[in-house]
Tab-separated table of C-alpha atoms in Angstrom:
chain	number	residue	atom	x	y	z
S	4	MET	CA	4.640	-2.127	-25.156
S	5	ALA	CA	2.154	0.444	-26.455
S	6	ILE	CA	1.638	3.946	-25.057
S	7	LEU	CA	-2.064	4.492	-24.335
S	8	TYR	CA	-1.717	7.938	-22.816
S	9	GLU	CA	1.014	10.566	-22.572
S	10	LYS	CA	0.830	14.041	-21.128
S	11	THR	CA	3.349	16.514	-19.711
S	12	VAL	CA	2.184	18.603	-16.765
S	13	ASP	CA	4.480	21.175	-15.147
S	14	GLY	CA	7.463	19.610	-16.879
S	15	LEU	CA	6.654	16.076	-15.700
S	16	CYS	CA	5.749	13.398	-18.249
S	17	TYR	CA	2.935	10.969	-17.438
S	18	GLN	CA	2.533	7.776	-19.432
S	19	VAL	CA	0.143	4.842	-19.355
S	20	ARG	CA	1.634	1.869	-21.154
S	21	SER	CA	0.017	-1.417	-22.045
S	22	ALA	CA	1.510	-4.879	-22.407
S	23	GLY	CA	-1.256	-7.306	-23.287
S	24	ASN	CA	-3.993	-6.743	-20.702
S	25	SER	CA	-1.599	-5.119	-18.237
S	26	ARG	CA	-1.517	-1.352	-17.771
S	27	ARG	CA	1.352	0.522	-16.166
S	28	LEU	CA	1.615	4.074	-14.908
S	29	TYR	CA	4.914	5.934	-15.255
S	30	THR	CA	5.461	9.393	-13.824
S	31	GLY	CA	8.759	10.756	-15.039
S	32	ASP	CA	11.062	7.758	-14.794
S	33	VAL	CA	9.252	6.182	-11.831
S	34	PHE	CA	7.046	3.100	-12.260
S	35	HIS	CA	4.014	3.957	-10.113
S	36	SER	CA	1.428	1.240	-10.603
S	37	GLN	CA	0.350	-1.821	-12.538
S	38	TYR	CA	-3.078	-3.312	-13.135
S	39	ASN	CA	-4.312	-6.340	-15.032
S	40	PRO	CA	-8.008	-7.208	-14.612
S	41	ASN	CA	-7.250	-10.841	-15.459
S	42	HIS	CA	-4.795	-11.330	-12.580
S	43	ALA	CA	-5.482	-10.774	-8.896
S	44	ALA	CA	-1.804	-10.253	-8.014
S	45	THR	CA	0.610	-7.851	-9.688
S	46	GLY	CA	3.758	-9.841	-8.887
S	47	SER	CA	5.374	-6.746	-7.392
S	48	VAL	CA	5.409	-4.350	-4.444
S	49	TRP	CA	1.671	-3.519	-4.562
S	50	ASP	CA	0.881	-7.076	-3.488
S	51	LEU	CA	2.906	-6.489	-0.327
S	52	LEU	CA	0.766	-3.484	0.626
S	53	PHE	CA	-2.301	-5.724	0.539
S	54	LEU	CA	-0.922	-8.938	2.076
S	55	PRO	CA	-1.010	-7.873	5.766
S	56	SER	CA	-4.800	-7.589	5.554
S	57	GLN	CA	-4.834	-11.399	5.436
S	58	PHE	CA	-3.885	-11.545	9.121
S	59	TYR	CA	-7.485	-10.481	9.779
S	60	ALA	CA	-10.694	-12.481	9.573
S	61	PRO	CA	-13.276	-11.601	6.910
S	62	GLY	CA	-15.222	-8.533	7.968
S	63	GLU	CA	-12.668	-7.276	10.488
S	64	ILE	CA	-11.268	-4.608	8.171
S	65	LYS	CA	-14.133	-2.237	7.455
S	66	ARG	CA	-12.441	1.113	6.910
S	67	VAL	CA	-9.173	1.550	4.971
S	68	LEU	CA	-7.121	4.713	4.489
S	69	LEU	CA	-4.646	4.817	1.603
S	70	LEU	CA	-2.138	7.677	1.717
S	71	GLY	CA	-0.786	8.023	-1.818
S	72	VAL	CA	-2.918	6.278	-4.436
S	73	GLY	CA	-0.995	6.433	-7.721
S	74	GLY	CA	-2.791	4.010	-10.051
S	75	GLY	CA	-4.475	2.274	-7.117
S	76	ALA	CA	-3.394	-1.338	-7.693
S	77	VAL	CA	-3.811	-2.180	-4.009
S	78	ILE	CA	-7.406	-0.903	-4.029
S	79	HIS	CA	-8.398	-3.588	-6.518
S	80	MET	CA	-6.926	-6.271	-4.263
S	81	LEU	CA	-8.596	-4.878	-1.146
S	82	ASN	CA	-12.003	-4.852	-2.809
S	83	ARG	CA	-11.564	-8.269	-4.358
S	84	PHE	CA	-10.422	-10.118	-1.238
S	85	ILE	CA	-11.592	-8.263	1.870
S	86	GLY	CA	-14.439	-6.032	0.651
S	87	PRO	CA	-14.110	-3.117	3.089
S	88	GLN	CA	-17.119	-0.885	3.630
S	89	GLN	CA	-15.062	2.215	2.861
S	90	VAL	CA	-11.730	3.059	1.277
S	91	ILE	CA	-10.467	6.632	1.460
S	92	GLY	CA	-7.697	7.428	-1.007
S	93	VAL	CA	-5.722	10.613	-0.413
S	94	GLU	CA	-3.737	11.743	-3.450
S	95	ILE	CA	-2.048	15.098	-4.065
S	96	ASN	CA	-1.579	14.597	-7.794
S	97	ALA	CA	-4.708	15.478	-9.790
S	98	THR	CA	-3.286	13.841	-12.923
S	99	HIS	CA	-2.863	10.562	-11.053
S	100	ILE	CA	-6.499	10.705	-9.978
S	101	GLN	CA	-7.674	11.304	-13.546
S	102	ILE	CA	-5.510	8.463	-14.878
S	103	ALA	CA	-6.591	6.067	-12.119
S	104	LYS	CA	-10.254	6.620	-12.928
S	105	ARG	CA	-9.834	6.491	-16.712
S	106	PHE	CA	-7.249	3.741	-17.231
S	107	PHE	CA	-7.122	1.748	-13.979
S	108	ASN	CA	-10.863	1.318	-13.449
S	109	LEU	CA	-10.993	2.850	-9.974
S	110	LYS	CA	-14.737	3.435	-9.882
S	111	TYR	CA	-15.766	1.535	-6.766
S	112	LYS	CA	-18.789	2.784	-4.826
S	113	ASN	CA	-16.912	2.330	-1.553
S	114	LEU	CA	-13.976	4.484	-2.732
S	115	GLN	CA	-13.874	8.080	-1.567
S	116	TRP	CA	-11.244	10.301	-3.174
S	117	GLN	CA	-9.505	13.119	-1.322
S	118	HIS	CA	-7.465	15.399	-3.589
S	119	ALA	CA	-5.121	16.742	-0.944
S	120	ASN	CA	-1.639	16.738	0.518
S	121	ALA	CA	-1.845	13.464	2.474
S	122	ILE	CA	0.489	14.656	5.234
S	123	GLU	CA	-1.567	17.788	5.887
S	124	TRP	CA	-4.822	15.852	5.546
S	125	MET	CA	-3.669	13.245	8.047
S	126	THR	CA	-2.442	15.733	10.636
S	127	THR	CA	-5.767	17.594	10.612
S	128	TYR	CA	-8.074	14.575	10.323
S	129	ASP	CA	-10.645	14.400	13.104
S	130	GLY	CA	-12.967	11.580	12.029
S	131	ASP	CA	-13.533	7.915	12.848
S	132	PRO	CA	-10.458	5.665	13.174
S	133	PHE	CA	-9.377	3.186	10.513
S	134	ASP	CA	-8.901	-0.565	10.689
S	135	MET	CA	-6.080	-0.330	8.134
S	136	ILE	CA	-3.832	2.575	7.131
S	137	ILE	CA	-1.435	2.240	4.190
S	138	ASP	CA	1.384	4.798	4.019
S	139	ASP	CA	2.640	4.754	0.431
S	140	LEU	CA	3.759	8.382	0.168
S	141	TYR	CA	6.455	8.944	-2.432
S	142	PHE	CA	7.786	11.611	-4.751
S	143	GLU	CA	10.392	11.538	-7.504
S	144	GLN	CA	13.877	12.989	-7.157
S	145	ASP	CA	16.479	12.578	-9.914
S	146	GLY	CA	14.455	9.764	-11.396
S	147	GLU	CA	14.305	7.808	-8.128
S	148	PRO	CA	11.401	7.370	-5.696
S	149	GLN	CA	11.799	9.017	-2.286
S	150	ARG	CA	9.559	8.818	0.761
S	151	ALA	CA	7.558	12.015	1.141
S	152	ILE	CA	7.874	12.058	4.920
S	153	GLU	CA	10.384	10.603	7.343
S	154	ALA	CA	9.045	7.792	9.508
S	155	ASP	CA	9.957	9.607	12.708
S	156	ALA	CA	8.204	9.527	16.073
S	157	SER	CA	5.881	12.390	15.158
S	158	TRP	CA	4.624	10.698	12.003
S	159	PHE	CA	4.115	7.369	13.786
S	160	ASP	CA	2.189	9.238	16.467
S	161	VAL	CA	-0.114	10.799	13.869
S	162	LEU	CA	-0.769	7.482	12.147
S	163	THR	CA	-1.359	5.368	15.262
S	164	GLU	CA	-3.715	7.980	16.694
S	165	HIS	CA	-6.166	7.142	13.918
S	166	LEU	CA	-5.987	3.335	14.122
S	167	THR	CA	-8.667	1.217	15.747
S	168	GLU	CA	-7.891	-0.897	18.821
S	169	ASN	CA	-6.737	-3.886	16.730
S	170	GLY	CA	-5.722	-1.820	13.717
S	171	LEU	CA	-3.092	-2.413	11.046
S	172	LEU	CA	-0.491	0.041	9.777
S	173	VAL	CA	1.348	-0.755	6.521
S	174	MET	CA	4.353	1.361	5.510
S	175	ASN	CA	6.365	1.262	2.297
S	176	PHE	CA	10.088	2.009	2.603
S	177	VAL	CA	12.599	2.446	-0.218
S	178	ASN	CA	14.824	-0.235	1.315
S	179	TYR	CA	15.598	-1.992	4.602
S	180	LYS	CA	18.182	0.587	5.630
S	181	GLU	CA	15.517	3.290	5.609
S	182	TRP	CA	13.200	1.083	7.662
S	183	ARG	CA	15.901	0.362	10.250
S	184	HIS	CA	16.446	4.106	10.670
S	185	SER	CA	12.778	4.684	11.437
S	186	ALA	CA	11.406	5.627	14.833
S	187	TYR	CA	10.304	2.026	15.412
S	188	TYR	CA	13.930	1.194	16.189
S	189	ASN	CA	14.808	4.477	17.876
S	190	GLU	CA	11.811	5.285	20.078
S	191	ASP	CA	10.557	2.729	22.596
S	192	PHE	CA	7.033	4.138	22.718
S	193	VAL	CA	6.605	3.486	18.990
S	194	ALA	CA	7.511	-0.192	19.249
S	195	GLN	CA	5.273	-0.585	22.317
S	196	GLU	CA	2.216	0.441	20.262
S	197	PHE	CA	2.276	-2.811	18.271
S	198	GLN	CA	1.904	-6.466	19.220
S	199	SER	CA	3.136	-7.954	15.926
S	200	VAL	CA	5.484	-6.540	13.288
S	201	TYR	CA	6.437	-8.110	9.936
S	202	GLN	CA	8.629	-7.150	7.018
S	203	PHE	CA	7.620	-8.181	3.508
S	204	ALA	CA	9.790	-8.427	0.403
S	205	THR	CA	9.452	-9.483	-3.215
S	206	PRO	CA	12.246	-10.394	-5.667
S	207	THR	CA	10.984	-7.832	-8.190
S	208	CYS	CA	12.042	-4.754	-6.172
S	209	HIS	CA	14.147	-3.546	-3.242
S	210	ASN	CA	11.311	-2.057	-1.203
S	211	ALA	CA	10.711	-3.029	2.393
S	212	VAL	CA	7.017	-3.119	3.214
S	213	ILE	CA	6.356	-3.222	6.938
S	214	ALA	CA	3.160	-4.345	8.634
S	215	LEU	CA	2.582	-3.202	12.222
S	216	LEU	CA	-0.412	-4.774	13.966
S	217	LYS	CA	-2.031	-3.923	17.258
S	218	LYS	CA	-2.782	-7.594	17.933
S	219	GLN	CA	-0.857	-10.850	18.291
S	220	THR	CA	-0.511	-12.898	15.115
S	221	GLU	CA	1.749	-15.501	13.508
S	222	THR	CA	2.888	-16.036	9.926
S	223	LYS	CA	0.962	-19.322	9.775
S	224	GLN	CA	-2.265	-17.293	9.934
S	225	LEU	CA	-1.244	-15.383	6.824
S	226	ARG	CA	-0.345	-18.526	4.910
S	227	ALA	CA	-3.592	-20.227	5.901
S	228	SER	CA	-5.584	-17.220	4.705
S	229	LEU	CA	-3.798	-17.136	1.343
S	230	ARG	CA	-4.487	-20.820	0.756
S	231	GLN	CA	-8.204	-20.035	0.776
S	232	TRP	CA	-7.805	-18.066	-2.462
S	233	PRO	CA	-6.642	-19.934	-5.589
S	234	GLU	CA	-5.254	-16.672	-7.055
S	235	LEU	CA	-3.154	-16.013	-3.934
S	236	ASN	CA	-2.054	-19.515	-2.978
S	237	PRO	CA	1.700	-19.709	-3.745
S	238	GLU	CA	1.453	-23.499	-3.715
S	239	ARG	CA	-0.722	-23.447	-6.836
S	240	LYS	CA	0.881	-23.486	-10.261
S	241	GLY	CA	0.577	-20.171	-12.039
S	242	CYS	CA	0.173	-18.060	-8.894
S	243	ARG	CA	1.703	-14.625	-9.572
S	244	LEU	CA	2.134	-13.784	-5.905
S	245	ARG	CA	5.819	-13.779	-4.937
S	246	TYR	CA	6.714	-12.699	-1.447
S	247	ALA	CA	8.841	-13.377	1.606
S	248	VAL	CA	7.758	-12.497	5.109
S	249	LYS	CA	9.767	-12.240	8.330
S	250	LYS	CA	8.386	-11.621	11.786
S	251	ILE	CA	10.199	-8.848	13.655
S	252	ALA	CA	8.141	-8.786	16.849
């Protein structure tokens, strides 16, 4: 694996490494993103952030908000398979933004960057609602990724306030224990906001990615949608997409 880029900023080492056509972003000891222009799926957690969008018909998801961009792997999938009119990416780390543009080809016309603290930006946002919000806010502590904000009732309230009537909220948790300690399980009003809830997993990591939808759906809808795309159809030989899904509500 070759190192394409390496820079230390404020004591933190950033690296972009290549393996064939694949590029990977490492910040400190944390693996932040992976992108290969020859493959639609990454085979890891970033696929799970995208997958819930397949519960929606083409054209339903017009505006997407991504809180925490990193290298932006999920943005490539969103543009390739659902083509939203607008994607807003909020990222606090200026180095990540520079790397994403230079090495991960994030130059879409529908992508609007916001260099800001995503939590502060979200709590003061007063614009149009979003059809899809992805909460992928992490920082590094002792070489391990940690969620940047607890998924308590206040944070759920902020996020759901800015969803459309049939909107989708996707949240990335370190593990299932962290998800089960979230306000979804502890505050009735949070659970009542959503008609369908799913948890996604992949064998390549321990993360629990949760999709909370404001409309009724079934897993068969997801599987039918994926079969429409050769690159995403798990039944096809060579498909890199590896996931498990379980309906919670």
